[in-house]
mmCIF file of C-alpha atoms and ligand atoms in Angstrom:
data_model
loop_
_atom_site.group_PDB
_atom_site.id
_atom_site.type_symbol
_atom_site.label_atom_id
_atom_site.label_comp_id
_atom_site.label_asym_id
_atom_site.label_seq_id
_atom_site.Cartn_x
_atom_site.Cartn_y
_atom_site.Cartn_z
ATOM 1 C CA MET A 1 27.523 64.465 -46.238
ATOM 2 C CA GLN A 2 28.072 59.963 -46.546
ATOM 3 C CA THR A 3 24.694 58.252 -46.828
ATOM 4 C CA ILE A 4 23.555 55.169 -45.318
ATOM 5 C CA LYS A 5 20.838 53.118 -47.635
ATOM 6 C CA LEU A 6 17.709 52.041 -45.514
ATOM 7 C CA ASN A 7 16.289 48.644 -46.018
ATOM 8 C CA ASN A 8 13.972 50.116 -48.363
ATOM 9 C CA GLY A 9 16.440 52.089 -50.499
ATOM 10 C CA VAL A 10 16.282 55.724 -48.791
ATOM 11 C CA GLU A 11 19.635 57.131 -48.691
ATOM 12 C CA ILE A 12 20.018 58.868 -45.122
ATOM 13 C CA PRO A 13 22.338 61.385 -44.352
ATOM 14 C CA GLN A 14 24.792 59.784 -41.596
ATOM 15 C CA LEU A 15 25.247 63.104 -39.828
ATOM 16 C CA GLY A 16 21.924 64.628 -38.599
ATOM 17 C CA PHE A 17 20.773 68.258 -36.977
ATOM 18 C CA GLY A 18 18.390 67.687 -33.387
ATOM 19 C CA VAL A 19 16.055 70.808 -32.290
ATOM 20 C CA TYR A 20 14.659 68.958 -29.085
ATOM 21 C CA GLN A 21 14.233 71.489 -26.100
ATOM 22 C CA ILE A 22 15.385 74.851 -28.693
ATOM 23 C CA PRO A 23 13.396 77.584 -27.824
ATOM 24 C CA LEU A 24 10.942 78.162 -29.956
ATOM 25 C CA ASN A 25 12.123 81.515 -30.300
ATOM 26 C CA GLU A 26 15.372 80.094 -32.169
ATOM 27 C CA THR A 27 14.305 77.536 -33.981
ATOM 28 C CA ALA A 28 14.287 78.698 -37.327
ATOM 29 C CA GLU A 29 17.607 80.565 -37.111
ATOM 30 C CA ALA A 30 18.674 76.942 -35.468
ATOM 31 C CA VAL A 31 17.950 75.638 -38.524
ATOM 32 C CA TYR A 32 18.645 77.610 -40.965
ATOM 33 C CA GLN A 33 21.699 78.292 -39.841
ATOM 34 C CA ALA A 34 23.056 74.488 -39.229
ATOM 35 C CA ILE A 35 21.613 73.907 -43.430
ATOM 36 C CA LYS A 36 24.400 76.626 -43.634
ATOM 37 C CA VAL A 37 26.774 75.089 -42.698
ATOM 38 C CA GLY A 38 26.367 71.038 -43.820
ATOM 39 C CA TYR A 39 23.633 69.613 -42.250
ATOM 40 C CA ARG A 40 21.167 67.650 -44.609
ATOM 41 C CA LEU A 41 19.002 65.176 -41.678
ATOM 42 C CA ILE A 42 17.180 67.346 -39.665
ATOM 43 C CA ASP A 43 14.997 65.577 -36.805
ATOM 44 C CA THR A 44 11.840 67.492 -34.740
ATOM 45 C CA ALA A 45 9.087 65.844 -32.815
ATOM 46 C CA SER A 46 5.175 66.399 -32.902
ATOM 47 C CA ILE A 47 5.756 66.452 -28.834
ATOM 48 C CA TYR A 48 8.967 68.987 -29.689
ATOM 49 C CA GLY A 49 5.808 71.666 -30.447
ATOM 50 C CA ASN A 50 8.617 73.348 -32.833
ATOM 51 C CA GLU A 51 7.583 71.532 -36.436
ATOM 52 C CA LYS A 52 6.078 75.027 -37.724
ATOM 53 C CA GLU A 53 9.559 76.825 -36.524
ATOM 54 C CA THR A 54 11.341 74.203 -38.070
ATOM 55 C CA GLY A 55 10.017 74.071 -41.302
ATOM 56 C CA GLU A 56 10.423 78.262 -41.285
ATOM 57 C CA GLY A 57 13.907 77.322 -41.428
ATOM 58 C CA ILE A 58 14.069 75.084 -43.611
ATOM 59 C CA LYS A 59 11.776 77.487 -46.056
ATOM 60 C CA ARG A 60 14.527 80.476 -45.395
ATOM 61 C CA ALA A 61 17.156 78.208 -46.516
ATOM 62 C CA ILE A 62 15.512 76.782 -49.513
ATOM 63 C CA ASP A 63 14.175 79.975 -50.641
ATOM 64 C CA GLU A 64 17.982 81.319 -50.713
ATOM 65 C CA GLY A 65 19.003 78.625 -52.625
ATOM 66 C CA LEU A 66 21.338 77.048 -49.981
ATOM 67 C CA VAL A 67 19.538 73.457 -50.777
ATOM 68 C CA THR A 68 16.591 72.145 -52.778
ATOM 69 C CA ARG A 69 14.090 70.115 -51.213
ATOM 70 C CA GLU A 70 15.285 67.123 -52.453
ATOM 71 C CA GLU A 71 18.517 67.155 -50.471
ATOM 72 C CA LEU A 72 17.253 67.694 -47.153
ATOM 73 C CA PHE A 73 16.151 64.993 -44.908
ATOM 74 C CA ILE A 74 13.718 65.753 -42.929
ATOM 75 C CA THR A 75 12.056 63.297 -39.668
ATOM 76 C CA SER A 76 9.090 64.403 -37.494
ATOM 77 C CA LYS A 77 7.273 61.800 -35.091
ATOM 78 C CA LEU A 78 3.864 60.672 -33.830
ATOM 79 C CA PHE A 79 3.964 60.821 -30.147
ATOM 80 C CA ILE A 80 1.670 58.040 -28.681
ATOM 81 C CA LEU A 81 -1.354 57.346 -30.458
ATOM 82 C CA GLN A 82 -4.656 56.882 -28.406
ATOM 83 C CA ALA A 83 -7.094 55.365 -30.783
ATOM 84 C CA PRO A 84 -8.370 55.238 -33.583
ATOM 85 C CA GLU A 85 -5.996 55.021 -36.307
ATOM 86 C CA SER A 86 -7.383 57.543 -38.963
ATOM 87 C CA LYS A 87 -6.028 59.976 -35.709
ATOM 88 C CA ALA A 88 -2.636 58.733 -36.789
ATOM 89 C CA THR A 89 -3.186 60.036 -40.451
ATOM 90 C CA GLU A 90 -4.034 62.896 -39.037
ATOM 91 C CA THR A 91 -1.590 63.484 -37.250
ATOM 92 C CA ILE A 92 1.215 62.669 -40.182
ATOM 93 C CA GLU A 93 -1.048 65.137 -42.341
ATOM 94 C CA HIS A 94 -0.535 68.083 -39.682
ATOM 95 C CA SER A 95 2.990 67.784 -39.116
ATOM 96 C CA ILE A 96 3.739 67.997 -42.763
ATOM 97 C CA HIS A 97 1.455 70.527 -42.848
ATOM 98 C CA THR A 98 2.468 72.645 -39.909
ATOM 99 C CA MET A 99 5.820 72.593 -41.445
ATOM 100 C CA GLY A 100 4.920 74.098 -44.263
ATOM 101 C CA LEU A 101 6.078 70.406 -46.596
ATOM 102 C CA ASP A 102 5.022 67.851 -49.144
ATOM 103 C CA TYR A 103 6.243 65.138 -47.568
ATOM 104 C CA LEU A 104 8.220 63.728 -44.556
ATOM 105 C CA ASP A 105 11.536 62.139 -45.387
ATOM 106 C CA LEU A 106 10.981 60.176 -42.063
ATOM 107 C CA TYR A 107 8.464 59.384 -39.823
ATOM 108 C CA LEU A 108 9.064 57.787 -36.403
ATOM 109 C CA ILE A 109 6.444 56.445 -33.698
ATOM 110 C CA HIS A 110 8.204 58.373 -30.936
ATOM 111 C CA GLN A 111 7.710 55.920 -27.944
ATOM 112 C CA PRO A 112 6.857 52.055 -28.086
ATOM 113 C CA TYR A 113 3.352 52.602 -25.901
ATOM 114 C CA GLY A 114 -0.197 53.730 -26.833
ATOM 115 C CA ASP A 115 -1.845 51.889 -30.414
ATOM 116 C CA VAL A 116 1.510 51.507 -31.974
ATOM 117 C CA TYR A 117 0.024 48.732 -34.307
ATOM 118 C CA GLY A 118 -2.868 51.371 -35.730
ATOM 119 C CA ALA A 119 0.161 53.901 -36.011
ATOM 120 C CA TRP A 120 2.364 51.759 -38.221
ATOM 121 C CA ARG A 121 -0.733 50.521 -40.603
ATOM 122 C CA ALA A 122 -1.478 54.337 -40.421
ATOM 123 C CA MET A 123 2.483 55.227 -41.912
ATOM 124 C CA VAL A 124 2.647 52.358 -43.990
ATOM 125 C CA ALA A 125 -0.882 53.854 -46.201
ATOM 126 C CA ALA A 126 1.532 56.816 -46.011
ATOM 127 C CA GLN A 127 4.544 55.709 -47.257
ATOM 128 C CA LYS A 128 2.515 53.690 -49.665
ATOM 129 C CA ALA A 129 0.804 57.449 -50.941
ATOM 130 C CA GLY A 130 4.366 59.044 -50.971
ATOM 131 C CA LYS A 131 3.648 61.323 -48.070
ATOM 132 C CA LEU A 132 6.711 60.062 -46.238
ATOM 133 C CA ARG A 133 9.431 58.257 -47.993
ATOM 134 C CA ALA A 134 11.017 56.684 -44.773
ATOM 135 C CA ILE A 135 8.871 55.435 -41.452
ATOM 136 C CA GLY A 136 10.649 53.912 -38.578
ATOM 137 C CA VAL A 137 10.725 53.722 -34.100
ATOM 138 C CA SER A 138 12.107 54.884 -31.492
ATOM 139 C CA ASN A 139 12.999 54.112 -27.929
ATOM 140 C CA PHE A 140 11.839 50.323 -29.559
ATOM 141 C CA LYS A 141 14.630 47.896 -27.103
ATOM 142 C CA ALA A 142 15.322 45.215 -29.448
ATOM 143 C CA ALA A 143 12.983 42.790 -27.981
ATOM 144 C CA LYS A 144 9.562 44.867 -28.611
ATOM 145 C CA MET A 145 11.431 45.740 -32.185
ATOM 146 C CA ILE A 146 11.665 41.887 -32.654
ATOM 147 C CA GLU A 147 8.300 41.144 -32.383
ATOM 148 C CA PHE A 148 6.966 45.007 -33.984
ATOM 149 C CA ILE A 149 8.546 43.158 -36.686
ATOM 150 C CA GLY A 150 7.426 40.080 -36.585
ATOM 151 C CA LEU A 151 3.900 41.392 -36.601
ATOM 152 C CA ASN A 152 4.090 43.132 -39.326
ATOM 153 C CA GLU A 153 4.421 42.999 -43.099
ATOM 154 C CA VAL A 154 6.761 46.100 -42.980
ATOM 155 C CA LYS A 155 9.769 46.612 -40.878
ATOM 156 C CA PRO A 156 11.245 49.974 -39.602
ATOM 157 C CA GLN A 157 13.715 51.189 -41.796
ATOM 158 C CA ILE A 158 14.896 53.143 -38.648
ATOM 159 C CA ASN A 159 15.017 52.636 -34.881
ATOM 160 C CA GLN A 160 16.054 56.120 -32.923
ATOM 161 C CA ILE A 161 17.314 55.044 -29.406
ATOM 162 C CA GLU A 162 19.881 56.356 -27.378
ATOM 163 C CA VAL A 163 23.313 55.870 -27.980
ATOM 164 C CA ASN A 164 26.657 57.490 -26.141
ATOM 165 C CA PRO A 165 29.321 56.845 -24.551
ATOM 166 C CA TRP A 166 27.737 56.274 -21.093
ATOM 167 C CA ASN A 167 25.193 53.767 -23.295
ATOM 168 C CA GLN A 168 26.590 52.307 -26.462
ATOM 169 C CA ARG A 169 24.038 49.853 -27.263
ATOM 170 C CA MET A 170 26.657 47.038 -28.506
ATOM 171 C CA GLU A 171 24.207 44.046 -28.127
ATOM 172 C CA ASP A 172 21.259 46.251 -29.158
ATOM 173 C CA GLN A 173 22.861 46.979 -32.641
ATOM 174 C CA GLU A 174 23.637 43.519 -33.474
ATOM 175 C CA TRP A 175 20.643 42.996 -32.890
ATOM 176 C CA HIS A 176 19.332 45.644 -35.215
ATOM 177 C CA GLU A 177 21.954 44.645 -37.728
ATOM 178 C CA LYS A 178 20.563 41.372 -38.151
ATOM 179 C CA PHE A 179 17.301 42.440 -38.751
ATOM 180 C CA ASP A 180 18.821 44.953 -41.131
ATOM 181 C CA VAL A 181 16.845 48.104 -38.934
ATOM 182 C CA GLN A 182 19.016 50.818 -39.038
ATOM 183 C CA VAL A 183 20.266 51.795 -35.891
ATOM 184 C CA GLU A 184 19.371 56.290 -34.824
ATOM 185 C CA ALA A 185 21.218 57.618 -31.974
ATOM 186 C CA TRP A 186 19.660 60.624 -30.218
ATOM 187 C CA ALA A 187 21.653 62.806 -27.460
ATOM 188 C CA PRO A 188 25.157 61.266 -28.679
ATOM 189 C CA PHE A 189 26.586 63.549 -25.729
ATOM 190 C CA ALA A 190 24.277 62.554 -23.376
ATOM 191 C CA GLU A 191 23.065 66.297 -23.237
ATOM 192 C CA GLY A 192 26.505 66.672 -21.595
ATOM 193 C CA LEU A 193 25.730 64.596 -18.450
ATOM 194 C CA HIS A 194 28.504 62.826 -16.209
ATOM 195 C CA ASP A 195 30.853 65.558 -17.508
ATOM 196 C CA LEU A 196 31.142 64.126 -20.685
ATOM 197 C CA PHE A 197 32.647 67.499 -22.530
ATOM 198 C CA THR A 198 34.987 67.549 -20.197
ATOM 199 C CA ASN A 199 36.186 63.282 -19.635
ATOM 200 C CA PRO A 200 39.688 62.740 -19.920
ATOM 201 C CA VAL A 201 39.642 59.147 -22.231
ATOM 202 C CA LEU A 202 37.797 61.496 -24.932
ATOM 203 C CA ALA A 203 40.231 64.438 -24.533
ATOM 204 C CA GLU A 204 43.358 61.996 -24.556
ATOM 205 C CA ILE A 205 41.816 60.522 -27.406
ATOM 206 C CA GLY A 206 41.001 63.947 -29.541
ATOM 207 C CA GLU A 207 44.231 65.954 -29.063
ATOM 208 C CA GLN A 208 45.985 63.173 -31.139
ATOM 209 C CA TYR A 209 44.168 64.564 -34.264
ATOM 210 C CA GLY A 210 43.395 67.844 -33.276
ATOM 211 C CA LYS A 211 39.895 66.937 -32.259
ATOM 212 C CA THR A 212 37.115 68.574 -29.641
ATOM 213 C CA ILE A 213 35.299 65.516 -27.456
ATOM 214 C CA GLY A 214 31.941 66.255 -29.549
ATOM 215 C CA GLN A 215 34.372 65.263 -32.487
ATOM 216 C CA VAL A 216 35.215 62.123 -31.338
ATOM 217 C CA VAL A 217 32.102 61.055 -30.090
ATOM 218 C CA LEU A 218 30.318 61.536 -33.323
ATOM 219 C CA ARG A 219 33.015 60.050 -35.519
ATOM 220 C CA TRP A 220 32.988 57.088 -32.756
ATOM 221 C CA LEU A 221 29.267 56.920 -34.092
ATOM 222 C CA MET A 222 30.311 57.180 -38.252
ATOM 223 C CA GLN A 223 32.278 54.022 -37.753
ATOM 224 C CA ARG A 224 30.213 52.325 -35.876
ATOM 225 C CA GLY A 225 27.929 52.371 -39.076
ATOM 226 C CA ILE A 226 25.354 54.314 -36.482
ATOM 227 C CA VAL A 227 23.248 57.935 -37.610
ATOM 228 C CA ALA A 228 23.832 60.368 -35.211
ATOM 229 C CA LEU A 229 21.712 63.333 -34.553
ATOM 230 C CA ALA A 230 23.753 66.041 -32.590
ATOM 231 C CA LYS A 231 21.679 69.221 -31.886
ATOM 232 C CA SER A 232 23.121 72.974 -30.808
ATOM 233 C CA VAL A 233 22.254 76.540 -30.756
ATOM 234 C CA ARG A 234 25.050 77.668 -31.424
ATOM 235 C CA PRO A 235 26.533 77.929 -35.235
ATOM 236 C CA GLU A 236 30.352 77.307 -33.556
ATOM 237 C CA ARG A 237 29.884 74.249 -31.990
ATOM 238 C CA MET A 238 27.033 73.244 -35.105
ATOM 239 C CA ALA A 239 30.455 73.802 -37.795
ATOM 240 C CA GLU A 240 32.924 72.094 -35.203
ATOM 241 C CA ASN A 241 30.230 69.019 -34.906
ATOM 242 C CA ILE A 242 29.993 68.123 -38.899
ATOM 243 C CA ASP A 243 34.157 68.748 -39.281
ATOM 244 C CA ILE A 244 34.637 65.109 -38.190
ATOM 245 C CA PHE A 245 34.703 62.880 -42.387
ATOM 246 C CA ASP A 246 38.754 63.656 -42.388
ATOM 247 C CA PHE A 247 40.112 62.394 -39.139
ATOM 248 C CA GLU A 248 40.140 58.095 -38.222
ATOM 249 C CA LEU A 249 39.643 56.412 -34.583
ATOM 250 C CA SER A 250 42.224 53.180 -33.989
ATOM 251 C CA LYS A 251 41.008 50.452 -32.466
ATOM 252 C CA GLU A 252 42.885 51.398 -29.235
ATOM 253 C CA ASP A 253 41.147 53.997 -29.514
ATOM 254 C CA ILE A 254 37.737 52.248 -29.852
ATOM 255 C CA GLU A 255 38.816 50.166 -27.336
ATOM 256 C CA LYS A 256 39.097 52.837 -24.684
ATOM 257 C CA ILE A 257 36.033 54.012 -25.883
ATOM 258 C CA ALA A 258 34.261 50.419 -25.185
ATOM 259 C CA ALA A 259 35.773 50.979 -21.646
ATOM 260 C CA LEU A 260 33.655 53.740 -20.407
ATOM 261 C CA ASP A 261 29.862 52.328 -21.538
ATOM 262 C CA MET A 262 28.238 52.267 -17.798
ATOM 263 C CA LYS A 263 25.203 49.597 -20.358
ATOM 264 C CA GLU A 264 22.392 51.868 -19.002
ATOM 265 C CA SER A 265 20.284 54.995 -19.627
ATOM 266 C CA ALA A 266 21.808 58.517 -19.284
ATOM 267 C CA PHE A 267 18.654 60.017 -18.309
ATOM 268 C CA PHE A 268 16.159 56.828 -18.020
ATOM 269 C CA ASP A 269 14.122 53.716 -18.570
ATOM 270 C CA HIS A 270 11.381 53.649 -20.374
ATOM 271 C CA ASP A 271 9.646 50.933 -19.014
ATOM 272 C CA ALA A 272 9.937 52.272 -15.965
ATOM 273 C CA PRO A 273 6.803 52.914 -14.420
ATOM 274 C CA GLN A 274 6.940 56.924 -13.497
ATOM 275 C CA GLN A 275 8.441 57.316 -17.037
ATOM 276 C CA VAL A 276 5.890 55.796 -18.905
ATOM 277 C CA GLU A 277 2.524 57.501 -16.230
ATOM 278 C CA TRP A 278 4.793 61.067 -17.635
ATOM 279 C CA PHE A 279 4.786 59.775 -20.903
ATOM 280 C CA MET A 280 0.917 58.908 -20.390
ATOM 281 C CA ASN A 281 0.160 62.344 -18.666
ATOM 282 C CA ARG A 282 1.752 64.111 -21.476
ATOM 283 C CA MET A 283 -0.614 62.219 -24.005
ATOM 284 C CA VAL A 284 -3.346 63.698 -22.871
ATOM 285 C CA GLU A 285 -1.735 67.247 -22.544
ATOM 286 C CA THR A 286 -1.236 67.272 -26.492
ATOM 287 C CA GLU A 287 -4.005 65.592 -27.174
ATOM 288 C CA LYS A 288 -6.416 68.507 -26.039
HETATM 289 N N1 LIG B 1 13.809 60.127 -29.862
HETATM 290 C C1 LIG B 1 13.902 60.093 -28.982
HETATM 291 O O1 LIG B 1 12.809 60.018 -27.952
HETATM 292 C C2 LIG B 1 14.551 61.593 -28.418
HETATM 293 C C3 LIG B 1 14.993 62.148 -27.588
HETATM 294 C C4 LIG B 1 15.923 62.770 -27.237
HETATM 295 C C5 LIG B 1 17.036 63.379 -28.253
HETATM 296 N N2 LIG B 1 16.155 63.155 -29.295
HETATM 297 C C6 LIG B 1 16.509 63.452 -30.787
HETATM 298 O O2 LIG B 1 18.382 64.003 -30.751
HETATM 299 C C7 LIG B 1 18.677 65.085 -31.124
HETATM 300 C C8 LIG B 1 20.035 64.957 -29.969
HETATM 301 O O3 LIG B 1 19.731 65.059 -28.574
HETATM 302 P P1 LIG B 1 20.014 65.384 -27.542
HETATM 303 O O4 LIG B 1 19.812 67.002 -27.630
HETATM 304 O O5 LIG B 1 18.858 65.519 -26.183
HETATM 305 O O6 LIG B 1 21.108 65.950 -26.997
HETATM 306 P P2 LIG B 1 22.891 66.407 -27.810
HETATM 307 O O7 LIG B 1 22.866 66.367 -28.935
HETATM 308 O O8 LIG B 1 23.797 64.734 -27.079
HETATM 309 O O9 LIG B 1 23.482 67.094 -26.766
HETATM 310 C C9 LIG B 1 23.278 68.587 -26.552
HETATM 311 C C10 LIG B 1 23.992 69.258 -26.072
HETATM 312 O O10 LIG B 1 25.027 69.616 -25.534
HETATM 313 C C11 LIG B 1 25.949 70.899 -25.476
HETATM 314 N N3 LIG B 1 26.970 70.611 -27.331
HETATM 315 C C12 LIG B 1 26.371 70.179 -28.761
HETATM 316 N N4 LIG B 1 27.253 70.384 -29.127
HETATM 317 C C13 LIG B 1 28.564 70.513 -28.102
HETATM 318 C C14 LIG B 1 30.199 70.766 -28.163
HETATM 319 N N5 LIG B 1 30.558 70.536 -29.368
HETATM 320 N N6 LIG B 1 30.827 71.057 -27.561
HETATM 321 C C15 LIG B 1 30.266 70.978 -26.769
HETATM 322 N N7 LIG B 1 28.696 70.779 -26.241
HETATM 323 C C16 LIG B 1 28.254 70.784 -27.143
HETATM 324 C C17 LIG B 1 24.433 71.407 -26.618
HETATM 325 O O11 LIG B 1 25.093 73.517 -25.931
HETATM 326 P P3 LIG B 1 23.897 74.127 -27.346
HETATM 327 O O12 LIG B 1 22.890 73.790 -27.584
HETATM 328 O O13 LIG B 1 24.332 74.872 -25.776
HETATM 329 O O14 LIG B 1 25.541 74.206 -27.693
HETATM 330 C C18 LIG B 1 23.532 71.135 -25.587
HETATM 331 O O15 LIG B 1 22.911 71.138 -24.439
HETATM 332 C C19 LIG B 1 17.739 65.541 -30.349
HETATM 333 O O16 LIG B 1 17.594 67.295 -30.610
HETATM 334 C C20 LIG B 1 16.343 65.416 -30.898
HETATM 335 O O17 LIG B 1 15.995 65.620 -31.850
HETATM 336 C C21 LIG B 1 15.978 62.328 -29.660
#
């Protein structure tokens, strides 16, 4: 698996496996199967409610000798920190413990709300203590990320944001490159919205190489230098999605994909009042 070096020197696999929305009783098996077919980066979050099951899949793969812990790159996220800063320290410890691990390779502030500065101070301390190898943010728009960098001594290594053919984030990527923050793409397939998996433009590009639409999309992200997280509960699709390192999209292919950009989220705007209302309700639920 090819890797990308983050701004603190840590190397991250460029393609990863996400466990969002995988049913609890399928998560451990899915994680195990993903590792078995070659994924090394596994992405979960406290709000997904499946850190324990993700950890079980990881443990099985290690126990069976498929990989060592050092070969894996495990991510989790803090949803929204109400207060105080010590709560973030507890949440980090809780995630590590729940997953049955000694450290995480990457830890992210999941949403650009709540006490992101308190959370960040706790994360920087945990990084210095060797509990988190890399730290970053998620769903920060470029402007928010730039402000955040300006107000903190340690800058994020990663910003995990929605990137897919409908929402390509070209300008955002340029800002991230300027500040040396790695872009990591969530929902690379836009969860299939707008009929992504039957799109004729993407299908025609794939046909030239004997590749599927899913493979074209992930390859496009690899060539953009973006880390991508793909999710599937089906082992055959897991294998399909990782089989993208033996072909190269041409300039013409990339121009055709560029023309698909709708320049807006396939899901929702993180700053929309109803969305923030939802985040706040989720935060209160998860605090109970
Ligand atoms: N930071 C954030 O706020 C945030 C938000 C969303 C997601 N994420 C992360 O990003 C990861 C990926 O995003 P996502 O899970 O939302 O969506 P996604 O990866 O864009 O799409 C997943 C969907 O595509 C299907 N699929 C996967 N491979 C396929 C293929 N080759 N052919 C046809 N269908 C295929 C899956 O179905 P099957 O499972 O049935 O195969 C599933 O329905 C998440 O799991 C999570 O780790 C982060």
